[in-house]
Coordinates of C-alpha atoms in Angstrom, one line a residue:
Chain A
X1100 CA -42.9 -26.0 23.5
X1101 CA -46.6 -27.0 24.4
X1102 CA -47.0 -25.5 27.5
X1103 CA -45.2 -22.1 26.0
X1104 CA -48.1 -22.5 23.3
X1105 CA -50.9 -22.8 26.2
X1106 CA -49.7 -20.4 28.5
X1107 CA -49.7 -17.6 25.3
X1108 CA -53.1 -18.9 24.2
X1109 CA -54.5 -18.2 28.3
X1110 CA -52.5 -15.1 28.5
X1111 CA -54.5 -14.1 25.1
X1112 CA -57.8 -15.3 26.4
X1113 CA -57.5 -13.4 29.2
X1114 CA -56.8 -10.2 27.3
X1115 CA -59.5 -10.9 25.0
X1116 CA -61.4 -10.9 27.8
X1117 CA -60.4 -8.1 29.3
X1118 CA -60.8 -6.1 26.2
X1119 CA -64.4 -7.6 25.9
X1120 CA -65.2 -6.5 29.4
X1121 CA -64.3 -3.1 28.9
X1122 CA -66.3 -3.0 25.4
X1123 CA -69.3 -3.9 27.0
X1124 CA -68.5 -1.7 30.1
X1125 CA -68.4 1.1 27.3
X1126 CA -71.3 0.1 25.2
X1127 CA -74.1 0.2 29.1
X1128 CA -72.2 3.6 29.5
X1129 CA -73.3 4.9 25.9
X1130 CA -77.0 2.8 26.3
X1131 CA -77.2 5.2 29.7
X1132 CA -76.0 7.7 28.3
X1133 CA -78.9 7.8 25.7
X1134 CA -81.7 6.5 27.6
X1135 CA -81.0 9.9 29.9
X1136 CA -80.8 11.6 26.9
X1137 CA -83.9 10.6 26.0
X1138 CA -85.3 11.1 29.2
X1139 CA -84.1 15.0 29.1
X1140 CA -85.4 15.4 25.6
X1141 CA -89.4 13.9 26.6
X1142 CA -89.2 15.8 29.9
X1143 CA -88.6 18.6 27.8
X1144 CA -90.6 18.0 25.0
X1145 CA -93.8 17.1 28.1
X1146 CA -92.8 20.4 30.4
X1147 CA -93.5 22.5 26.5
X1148 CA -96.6 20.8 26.1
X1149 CA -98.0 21.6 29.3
X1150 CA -96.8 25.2 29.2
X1151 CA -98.5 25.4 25.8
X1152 CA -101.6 23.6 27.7
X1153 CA -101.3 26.1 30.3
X1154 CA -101.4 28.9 28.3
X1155 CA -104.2 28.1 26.0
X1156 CA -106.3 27.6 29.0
X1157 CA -105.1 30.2 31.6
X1158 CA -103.6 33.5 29.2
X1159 CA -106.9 34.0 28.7
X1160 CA -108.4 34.0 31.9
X1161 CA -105.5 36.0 32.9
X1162 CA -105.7 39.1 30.5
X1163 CA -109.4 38.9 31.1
X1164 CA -108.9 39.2 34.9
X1165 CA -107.2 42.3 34.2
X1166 CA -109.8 44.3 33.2
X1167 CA -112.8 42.2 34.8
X1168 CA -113.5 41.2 38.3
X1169 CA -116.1 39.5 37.9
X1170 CA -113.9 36.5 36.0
X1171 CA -112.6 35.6 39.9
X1172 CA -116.1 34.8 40.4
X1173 CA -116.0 32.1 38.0
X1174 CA -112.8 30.0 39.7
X1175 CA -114.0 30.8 43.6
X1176 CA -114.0 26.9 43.8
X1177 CA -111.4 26.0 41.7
X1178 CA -107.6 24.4 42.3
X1179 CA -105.3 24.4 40.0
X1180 CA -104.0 21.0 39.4
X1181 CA -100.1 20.4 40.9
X1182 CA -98.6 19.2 37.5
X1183 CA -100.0 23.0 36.3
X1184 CA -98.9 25.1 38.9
X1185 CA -95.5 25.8 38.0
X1186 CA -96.7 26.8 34.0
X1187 CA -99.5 28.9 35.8
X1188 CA -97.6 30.7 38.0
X1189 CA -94.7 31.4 35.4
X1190 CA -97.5 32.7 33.4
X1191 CA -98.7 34.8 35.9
X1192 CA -95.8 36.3 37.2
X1193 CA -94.6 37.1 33.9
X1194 CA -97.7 39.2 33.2
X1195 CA -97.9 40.7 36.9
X1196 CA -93.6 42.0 36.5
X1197 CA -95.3 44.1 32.6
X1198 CA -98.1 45.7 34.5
X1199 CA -99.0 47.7 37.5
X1200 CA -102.0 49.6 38.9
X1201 CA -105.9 48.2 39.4
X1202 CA -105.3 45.3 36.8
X1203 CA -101.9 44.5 38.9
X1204 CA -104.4 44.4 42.3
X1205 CA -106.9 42.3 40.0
X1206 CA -104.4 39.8 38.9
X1207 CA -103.2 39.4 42.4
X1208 CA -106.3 38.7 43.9
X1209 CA -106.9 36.0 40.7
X1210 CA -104.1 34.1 42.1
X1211 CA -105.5 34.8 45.9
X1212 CA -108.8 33.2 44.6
X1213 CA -106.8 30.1 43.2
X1214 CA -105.4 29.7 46.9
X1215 CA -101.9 29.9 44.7
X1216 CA -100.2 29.6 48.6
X1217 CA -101.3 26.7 49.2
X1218 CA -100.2 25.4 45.4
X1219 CA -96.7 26.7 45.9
X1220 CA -96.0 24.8 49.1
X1221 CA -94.9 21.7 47.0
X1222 CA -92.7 23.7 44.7
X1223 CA -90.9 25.2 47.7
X1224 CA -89.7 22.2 48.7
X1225 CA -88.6 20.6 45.5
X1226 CA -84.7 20.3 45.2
X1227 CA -85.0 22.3 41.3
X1228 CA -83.7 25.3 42.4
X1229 CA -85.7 27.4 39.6
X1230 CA -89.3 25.6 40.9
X1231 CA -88.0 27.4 44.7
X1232 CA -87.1 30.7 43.0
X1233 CA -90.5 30.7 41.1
X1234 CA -92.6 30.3 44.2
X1235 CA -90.3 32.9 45.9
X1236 CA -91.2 35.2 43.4
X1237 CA -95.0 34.4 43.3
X1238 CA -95.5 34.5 46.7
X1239 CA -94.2 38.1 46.7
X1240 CA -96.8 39.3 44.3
X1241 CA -99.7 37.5 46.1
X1242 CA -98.8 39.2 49.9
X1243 CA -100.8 38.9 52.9
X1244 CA -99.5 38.2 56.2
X1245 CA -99.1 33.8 55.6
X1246 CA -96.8 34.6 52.3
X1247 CA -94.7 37.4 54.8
X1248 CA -93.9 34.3 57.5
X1249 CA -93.1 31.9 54.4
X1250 CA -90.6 34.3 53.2
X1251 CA -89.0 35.1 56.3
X1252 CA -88.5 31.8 57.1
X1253 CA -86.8 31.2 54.0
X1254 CA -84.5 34.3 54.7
X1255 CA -83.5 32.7 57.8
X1256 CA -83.3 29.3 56.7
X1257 CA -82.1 29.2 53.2
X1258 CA -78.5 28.4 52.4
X1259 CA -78.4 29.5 48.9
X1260 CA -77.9 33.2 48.8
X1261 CA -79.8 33.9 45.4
X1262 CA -82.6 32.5 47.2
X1263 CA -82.5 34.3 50.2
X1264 CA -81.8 37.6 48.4
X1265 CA -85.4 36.8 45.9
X1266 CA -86.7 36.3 49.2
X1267 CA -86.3 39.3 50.7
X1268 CA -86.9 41.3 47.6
X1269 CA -90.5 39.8 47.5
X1270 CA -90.9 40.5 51.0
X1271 CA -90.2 43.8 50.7
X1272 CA -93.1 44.1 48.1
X1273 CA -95.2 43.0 50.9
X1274 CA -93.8 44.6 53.8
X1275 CA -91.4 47.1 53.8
X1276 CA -90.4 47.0 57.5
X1277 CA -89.8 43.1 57.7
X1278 CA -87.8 43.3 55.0
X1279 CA -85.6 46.3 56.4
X1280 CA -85.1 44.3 59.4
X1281 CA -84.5 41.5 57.5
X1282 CA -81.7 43.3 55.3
X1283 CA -79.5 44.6 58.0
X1284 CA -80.0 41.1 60.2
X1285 CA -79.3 38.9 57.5
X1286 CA -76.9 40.6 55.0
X1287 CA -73.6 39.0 56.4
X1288 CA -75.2 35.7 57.1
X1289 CA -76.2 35.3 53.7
X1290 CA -72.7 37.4 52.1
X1291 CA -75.4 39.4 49.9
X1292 CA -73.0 41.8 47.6
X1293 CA -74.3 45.2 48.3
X1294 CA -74.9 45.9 44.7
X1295 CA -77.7 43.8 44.9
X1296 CA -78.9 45.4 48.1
X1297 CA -79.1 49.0 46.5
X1298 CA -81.4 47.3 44.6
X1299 CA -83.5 46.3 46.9
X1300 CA -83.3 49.5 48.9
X1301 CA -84.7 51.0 45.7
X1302 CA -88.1 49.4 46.1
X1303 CA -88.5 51.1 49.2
X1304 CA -89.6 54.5 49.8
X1305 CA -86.1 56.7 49.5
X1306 CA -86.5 58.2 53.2
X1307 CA -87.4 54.7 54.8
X1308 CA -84.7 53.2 53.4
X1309 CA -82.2 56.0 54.3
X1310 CA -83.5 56.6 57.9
X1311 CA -82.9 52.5 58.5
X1312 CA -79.4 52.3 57.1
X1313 CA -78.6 55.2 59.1
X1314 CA -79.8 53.3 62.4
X1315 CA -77.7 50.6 61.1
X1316 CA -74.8 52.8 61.0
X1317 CA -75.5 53.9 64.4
X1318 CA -75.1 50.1 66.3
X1319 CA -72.7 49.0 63.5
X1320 CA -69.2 48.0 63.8
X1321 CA -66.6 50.2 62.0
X1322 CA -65.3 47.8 59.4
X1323 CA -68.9 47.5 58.1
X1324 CA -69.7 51.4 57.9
X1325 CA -67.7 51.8 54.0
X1326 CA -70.6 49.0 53.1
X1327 CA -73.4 51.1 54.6
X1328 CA -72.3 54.1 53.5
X1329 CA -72.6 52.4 49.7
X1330 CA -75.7 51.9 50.5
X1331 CA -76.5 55.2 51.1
X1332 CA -74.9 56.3 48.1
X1333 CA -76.9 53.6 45.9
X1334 CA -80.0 55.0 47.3
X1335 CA -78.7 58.5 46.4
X1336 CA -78.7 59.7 49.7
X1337 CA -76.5 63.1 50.8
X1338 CA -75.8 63.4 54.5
X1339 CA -75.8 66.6 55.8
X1340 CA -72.9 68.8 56.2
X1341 CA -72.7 67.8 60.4
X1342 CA -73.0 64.3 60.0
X1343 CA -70.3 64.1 56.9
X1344 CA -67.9 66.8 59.2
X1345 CA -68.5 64.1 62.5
X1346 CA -68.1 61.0 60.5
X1347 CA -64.7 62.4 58.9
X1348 CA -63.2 63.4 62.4
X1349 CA -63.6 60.4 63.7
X1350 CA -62.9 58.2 61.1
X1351 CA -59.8 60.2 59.5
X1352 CA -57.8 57.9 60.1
X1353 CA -59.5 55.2 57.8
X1354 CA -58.9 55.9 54.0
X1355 CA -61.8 52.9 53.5
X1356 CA -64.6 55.3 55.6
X1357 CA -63.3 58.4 53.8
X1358 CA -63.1 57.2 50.5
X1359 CA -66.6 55.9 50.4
X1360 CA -68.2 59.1 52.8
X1361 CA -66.8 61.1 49.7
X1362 CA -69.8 60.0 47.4
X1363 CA -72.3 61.3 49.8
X1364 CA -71.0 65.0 49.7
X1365 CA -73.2 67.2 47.9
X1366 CA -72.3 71.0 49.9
X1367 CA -70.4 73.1 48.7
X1368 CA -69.3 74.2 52.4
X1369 CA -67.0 71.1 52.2
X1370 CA -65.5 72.6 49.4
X1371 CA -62.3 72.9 51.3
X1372 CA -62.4 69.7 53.3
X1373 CA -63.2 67.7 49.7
X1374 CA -60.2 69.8 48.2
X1375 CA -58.0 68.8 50.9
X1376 CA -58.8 65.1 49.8
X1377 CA -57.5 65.6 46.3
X1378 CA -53.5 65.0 48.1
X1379 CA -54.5 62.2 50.4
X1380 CA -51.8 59.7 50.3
X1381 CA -54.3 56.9 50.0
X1382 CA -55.4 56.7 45.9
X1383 CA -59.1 55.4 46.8
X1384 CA -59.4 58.5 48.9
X1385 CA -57.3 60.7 45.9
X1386 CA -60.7 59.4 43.1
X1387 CA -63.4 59.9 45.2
X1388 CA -62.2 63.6 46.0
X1389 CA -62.1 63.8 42.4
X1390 CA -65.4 62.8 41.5
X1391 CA -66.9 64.7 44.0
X1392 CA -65.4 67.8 42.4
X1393 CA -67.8 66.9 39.6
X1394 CA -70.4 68.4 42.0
X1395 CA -68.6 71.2 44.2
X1396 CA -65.5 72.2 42.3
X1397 CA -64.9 75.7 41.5
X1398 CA -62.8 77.3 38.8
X1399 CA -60.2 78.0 41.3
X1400 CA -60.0 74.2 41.7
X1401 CA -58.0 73.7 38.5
X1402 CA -54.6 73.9 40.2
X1403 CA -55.6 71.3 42.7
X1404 CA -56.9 69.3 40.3
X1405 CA -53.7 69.5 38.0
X1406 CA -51.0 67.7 39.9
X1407 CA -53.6 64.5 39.6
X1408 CA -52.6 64.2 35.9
X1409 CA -49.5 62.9 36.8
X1410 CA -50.6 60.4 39.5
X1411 CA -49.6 57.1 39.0
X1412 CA -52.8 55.7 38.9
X1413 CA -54.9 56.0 35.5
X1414 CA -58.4 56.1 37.6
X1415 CA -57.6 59.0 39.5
X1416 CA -56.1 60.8 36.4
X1417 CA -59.2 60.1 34.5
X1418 CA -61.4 61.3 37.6
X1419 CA -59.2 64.0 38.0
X1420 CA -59.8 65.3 34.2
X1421 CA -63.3 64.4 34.4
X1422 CA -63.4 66.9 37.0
X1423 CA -61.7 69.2 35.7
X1424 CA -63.5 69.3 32.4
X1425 CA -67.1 70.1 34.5
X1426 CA -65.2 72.7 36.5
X1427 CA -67.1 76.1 35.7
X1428 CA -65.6 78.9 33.8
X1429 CA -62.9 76.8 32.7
X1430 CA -62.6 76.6 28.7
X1431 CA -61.7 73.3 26.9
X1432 CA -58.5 75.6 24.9
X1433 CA -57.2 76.6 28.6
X1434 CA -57.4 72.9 29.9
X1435 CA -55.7 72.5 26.5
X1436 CA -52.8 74.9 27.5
X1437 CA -52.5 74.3 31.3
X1438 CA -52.0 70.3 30.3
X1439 CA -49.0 71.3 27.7
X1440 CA -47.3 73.0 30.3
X1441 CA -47.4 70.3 32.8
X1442 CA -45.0 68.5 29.8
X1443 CA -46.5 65.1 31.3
X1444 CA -47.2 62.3 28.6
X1445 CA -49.9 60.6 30.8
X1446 CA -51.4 63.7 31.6
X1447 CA -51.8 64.4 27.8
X1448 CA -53.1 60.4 27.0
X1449 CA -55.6 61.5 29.5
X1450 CA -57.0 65.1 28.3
X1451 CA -57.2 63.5 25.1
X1452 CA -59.3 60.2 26.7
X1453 CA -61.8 62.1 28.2
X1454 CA -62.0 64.7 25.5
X1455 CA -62.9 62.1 23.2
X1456 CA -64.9 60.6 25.4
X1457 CA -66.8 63.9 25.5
X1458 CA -67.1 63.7 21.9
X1459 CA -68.6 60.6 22.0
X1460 CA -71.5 61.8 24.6
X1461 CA -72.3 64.5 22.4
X1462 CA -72.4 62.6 19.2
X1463 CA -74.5 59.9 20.6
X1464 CA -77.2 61.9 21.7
X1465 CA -77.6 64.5 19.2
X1466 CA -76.7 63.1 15.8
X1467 CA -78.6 59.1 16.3
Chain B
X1351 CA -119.7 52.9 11.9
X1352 CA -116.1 54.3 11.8
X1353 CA -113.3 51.9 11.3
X1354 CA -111.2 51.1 14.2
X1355 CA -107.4 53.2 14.2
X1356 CA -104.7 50.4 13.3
X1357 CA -102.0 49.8 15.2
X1358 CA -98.7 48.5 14.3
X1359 CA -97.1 47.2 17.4
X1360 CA -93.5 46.1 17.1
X1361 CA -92.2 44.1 20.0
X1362 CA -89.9 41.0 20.3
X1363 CA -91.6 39.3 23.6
X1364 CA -93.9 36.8 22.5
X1365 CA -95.7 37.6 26.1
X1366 CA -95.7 41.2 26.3
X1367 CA -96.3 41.2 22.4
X1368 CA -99.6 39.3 23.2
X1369 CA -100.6 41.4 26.1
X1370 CA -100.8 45.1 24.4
X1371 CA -102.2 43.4 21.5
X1372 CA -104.7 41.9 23.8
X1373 CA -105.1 45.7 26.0
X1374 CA -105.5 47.5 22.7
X1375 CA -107.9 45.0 20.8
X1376 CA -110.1 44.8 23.9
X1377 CA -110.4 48.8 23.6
X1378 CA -111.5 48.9 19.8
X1379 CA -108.0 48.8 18.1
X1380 CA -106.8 46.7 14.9
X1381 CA -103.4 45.6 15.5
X1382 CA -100.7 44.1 13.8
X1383 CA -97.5 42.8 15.2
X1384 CA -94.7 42.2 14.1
X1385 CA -91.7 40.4 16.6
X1386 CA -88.6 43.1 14.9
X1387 CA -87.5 45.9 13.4
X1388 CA -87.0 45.0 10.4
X1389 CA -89.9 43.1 9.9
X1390 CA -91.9 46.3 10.7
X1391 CA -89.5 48.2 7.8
X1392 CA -90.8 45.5 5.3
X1393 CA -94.6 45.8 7.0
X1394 CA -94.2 49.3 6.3
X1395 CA -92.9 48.9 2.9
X1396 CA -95.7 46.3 1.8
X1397 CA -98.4 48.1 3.9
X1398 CA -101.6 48.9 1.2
X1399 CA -103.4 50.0 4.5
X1400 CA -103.1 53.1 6.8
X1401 CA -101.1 52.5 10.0
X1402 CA -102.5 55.4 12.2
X1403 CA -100.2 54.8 15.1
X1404 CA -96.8 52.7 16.0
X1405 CA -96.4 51.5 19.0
X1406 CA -92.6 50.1 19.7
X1407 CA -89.9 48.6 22.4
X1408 CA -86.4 50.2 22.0
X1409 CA -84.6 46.8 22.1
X1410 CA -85.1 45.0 19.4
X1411 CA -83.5 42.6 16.6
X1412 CA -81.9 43.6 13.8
X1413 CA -83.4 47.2 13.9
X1414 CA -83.6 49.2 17.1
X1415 CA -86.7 51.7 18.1
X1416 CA -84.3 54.4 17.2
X1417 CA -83.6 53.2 13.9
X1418 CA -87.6 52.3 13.2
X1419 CA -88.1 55.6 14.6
X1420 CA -85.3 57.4 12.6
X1421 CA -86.6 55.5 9.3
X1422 CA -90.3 56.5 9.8
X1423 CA -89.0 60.5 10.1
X1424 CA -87.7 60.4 7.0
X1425 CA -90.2 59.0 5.1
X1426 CA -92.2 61.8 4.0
X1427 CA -95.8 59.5 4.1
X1428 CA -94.9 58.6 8.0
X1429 CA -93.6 61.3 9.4
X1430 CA -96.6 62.4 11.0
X1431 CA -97.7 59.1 11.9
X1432 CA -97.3 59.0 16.0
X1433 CA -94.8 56.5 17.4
X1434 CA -95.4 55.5 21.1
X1435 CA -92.4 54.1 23.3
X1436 CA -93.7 50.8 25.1
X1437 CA -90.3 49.3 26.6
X1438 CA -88.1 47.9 29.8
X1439 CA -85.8 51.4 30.0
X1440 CA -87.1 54.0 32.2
X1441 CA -83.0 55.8 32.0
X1442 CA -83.2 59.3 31.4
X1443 CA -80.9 59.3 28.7
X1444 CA -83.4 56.9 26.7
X1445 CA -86.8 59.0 26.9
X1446 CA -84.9 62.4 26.2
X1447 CA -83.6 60.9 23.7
X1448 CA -87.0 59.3 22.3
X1449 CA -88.5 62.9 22.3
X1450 CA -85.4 64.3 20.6
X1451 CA -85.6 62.2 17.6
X1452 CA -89.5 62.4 17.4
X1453 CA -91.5 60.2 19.8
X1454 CA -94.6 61.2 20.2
X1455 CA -95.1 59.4 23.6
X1456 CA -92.9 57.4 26.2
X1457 CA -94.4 54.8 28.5
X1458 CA -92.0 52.3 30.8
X1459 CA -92.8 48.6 31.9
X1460 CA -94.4 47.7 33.8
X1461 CA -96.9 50.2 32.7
X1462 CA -100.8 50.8 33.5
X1463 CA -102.8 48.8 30.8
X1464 CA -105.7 51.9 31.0
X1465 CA -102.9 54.7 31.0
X1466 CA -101.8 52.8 27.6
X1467 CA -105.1 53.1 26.3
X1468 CA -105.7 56.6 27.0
X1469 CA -102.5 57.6 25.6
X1470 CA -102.8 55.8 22.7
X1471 CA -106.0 57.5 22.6
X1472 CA -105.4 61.0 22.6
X1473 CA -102.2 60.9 20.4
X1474 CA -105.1 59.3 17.8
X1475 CA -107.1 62.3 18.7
X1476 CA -104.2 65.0 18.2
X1477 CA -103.2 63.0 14.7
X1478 CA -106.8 63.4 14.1
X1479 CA -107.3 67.0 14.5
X1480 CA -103.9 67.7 12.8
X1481 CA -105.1 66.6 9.9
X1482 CA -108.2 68.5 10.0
X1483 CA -106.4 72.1 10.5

């Protein structure tokens, strides 16, 4: 009876403390839990204060420097300290992406006279990934031959692709043909989406950027041509009637080439060749014809446009009526009557999609 | 001397906000700004003093620049009181649009600080010699 009462009594104690171990296990989790906390709040609370320190002393100095040179005069010897860089160059890079012209040249040659390179080194190799995008960025707007190395090397280098992709777009601010070479070498190494690349392209002058993703398309493989020819359309290039009559023969066989050579045509002597598309058995192929007969369709396109009504696929009924409502010579009551007679309840959801949709336009900008 | 032409500049970035106030003060303006668009309703409301010109970004809180811009043309005191687009859009749409519902002027970010001046300028100059004829 004794022992049964000792052994319970250990077997509690040993629970007890068990339970006790965990609570104090629990209570240093909360205690760290706080004290980083804490920490976030004053690094916080000391990163505000220094921006606000920063600005007091540089915005100044800053909106001075763009109307006055002879302010750089007055910091020829001075180095900005390394806690303030990071506020300072925020601050100036913010005001350098508002304004361009002679005060954008001043500004830039503010930041020149503050040796801003040399400042950023640090920040480029801090693990904060917004401290590496922010002297990306800033050593775009500062240029010169140094900041173009820096920034190839971190094109090369760089693992992250947001980075490498700010890194190219402030390289091509300071020159045009690194940063072309550096787009086509490093684009697949770096899985940059081409939307973002059209961006890019559209900081470069139009015919530079078209003449190098043409010499790209020249030494390319096929499967990457439909992403060049994006490209092309994102810079709002046209081929000419040759090149989109060569590229067709050879690639006719791939709905992926065809489909996205479509955006490019902009001739009306490949009205028939873009009609022709309209029945391609492939449905990417079926809405780029129609979209392109936004720009080449004729009013004797409305029967080939039609049948796409009844297509299985909403996009290319909806491109198809889109179409068909900018066809010339071709009034909204006969699109009205041709639709009733095709007796087809999709092609009627559709006519009445896009002619709202019309509407809409036309409300929105004349009557707000 | 010739008061200086006040400005009402209605812009939500504290940054940008400070910088044309900065631009315009430094060539001779008075300026008042105010962060959205309904705060520059009320300003206008309240306001004992002339506002010669409005200077405004199309996105803003609570009131867009179309709506400031559609309020001020139907107020008979404002509606010959310029209105200047300052803003992030350079679409198309957005400037025809502007000039369809009665901007005077259209200017896109990032913009030339002197251009702003001059513009600002001369639309002061046209209000000025429209009220003269």
């Amino acid at each position: 009876m004794t022992a049964s009462w000792l052994g319970t009594l250990v077997a509690d104690w040993n629970a007890v403390q068990w339970v006790l171990a965990l609570c104090l296990l629990l209570v240093g989790f909360v205690g760290l839990l706080v004290i980083y906390t804490l920490y976030l709040r004053l690094s916080s609370a000391r990163a505000a204060r220094l921006a606000e320190q920063v600005k007091a002393q540089w915005q100044p100095v800053i909106f001075q420097a763009l109307f006055d040179e002879s302010v750089q005069a007055d910091f020829n010897s001075t180095r900005l300290p390394a806690r303030k860089v990071a506020a300072f160059s925020r601050l100036w890079c913010s005001v350098l992406e508002m304004i361009e012209g002679e005060s954008h040249e001043r500004l830039r040659r503010l930041g020149r006279i503050l040796n801003l390179e040399s400042a950023l080194l640090p920040l480029l190799k801090q693990r904060r990934f917004e401290k590496r995008l922010l002297a990306v960025t800033c050593l775009g707007y500062l240029g010169g031959e140094s900041a173009s190395h820096r920034l190839q090397r971190i094109i090369d280098v760089e693992t992250s692709p947001v980075l490498s992709l700010a890194a190219l777009k402030a390289l091509m601010k300071i020159d045009q043909k690194a940063g072309l070479h550096w787009l086509f070498a490093a684009r697949y190494q770096h899985h940059w989406p081409t939307e973002r690349l059209v961006e890019v392209l559209e900081q470069v002058d139009q015919r530079r950027a078209i003449a190098a993703v043409k010499r790209a398309m020249s030494i390319e493989r096929i499967e990457r041509l439909p992403d060049l020819l994006k490209l092309l359309a994102g810079v709002h290039a046209h081929l000419s009637e040759e090149e989109i009559r060569v590229l067709a023969d050879e690639y006719s066989a791939s709905p992926d080439v065809i489909s996205h050579l479509l955006p490019l045509v902009n001739h009306a002597a490949l009205h028939d060749w873009v009609r022709a598309m309209l029945s391609h058995a492939d449905v990417r192929v079926r809405i780029q014809a129609a979209r392109t007969m936004n720009r080449v369709g004729r009013k004797d396109d409305l029967s080939a446009l039609l049948p796409l009504l009844k297509d299985r696929d909403w996009w290319a009924r909806y491109r198809a009526m889109q179409a068909i409502w900018s066809l010339p010579g071709v009034s909204p009551d006969r699109v009205g009557s041709e639709v009733a007679a095709l007796k087809d309840q999709f092609a009627r959801d559709i006519l009445r999609h896009v002619a709202q949709e019309n509407h809409w336009r036309r409300e929105a900008r004349w009557t707000r | 001397m010739a008061a200086a032409n006040h400005i009402l500049l209605i812009e939500d970035d504290a940054l940008s906000g400070e910088l044309v106030q900065y631009i315009l003060e430094n060539a001779g303006f008075s300026m008042t700004w105010v962060p959205d668009g309904r705060a520059a309703v009320s300003h206008i409301e309240a306001s004992d003093s002339p506002i010669d010109l409005v200077i405004t970004e199309l996105v803003l809180p609570y009131l867009d620049g179309w709506e400031v811009l559609s309020y001020l043309r139907s107020v008979d005191s404002w509606r010959t009181v310029p209105v200047v687009f300052l803003t992030d859009s350079d679409d198309e749409s957005d400037i025809v649009r502007a000039f369809d519902l009665g901007a005077d002027d259209y200017l896109s970010k990032p913009f030339r600080p002197v251009e702003l001046t001059a513009r600002v300028r001369h639309q002061l100059t046209l209000q000025s010699q429209r009220r003269h004829s």
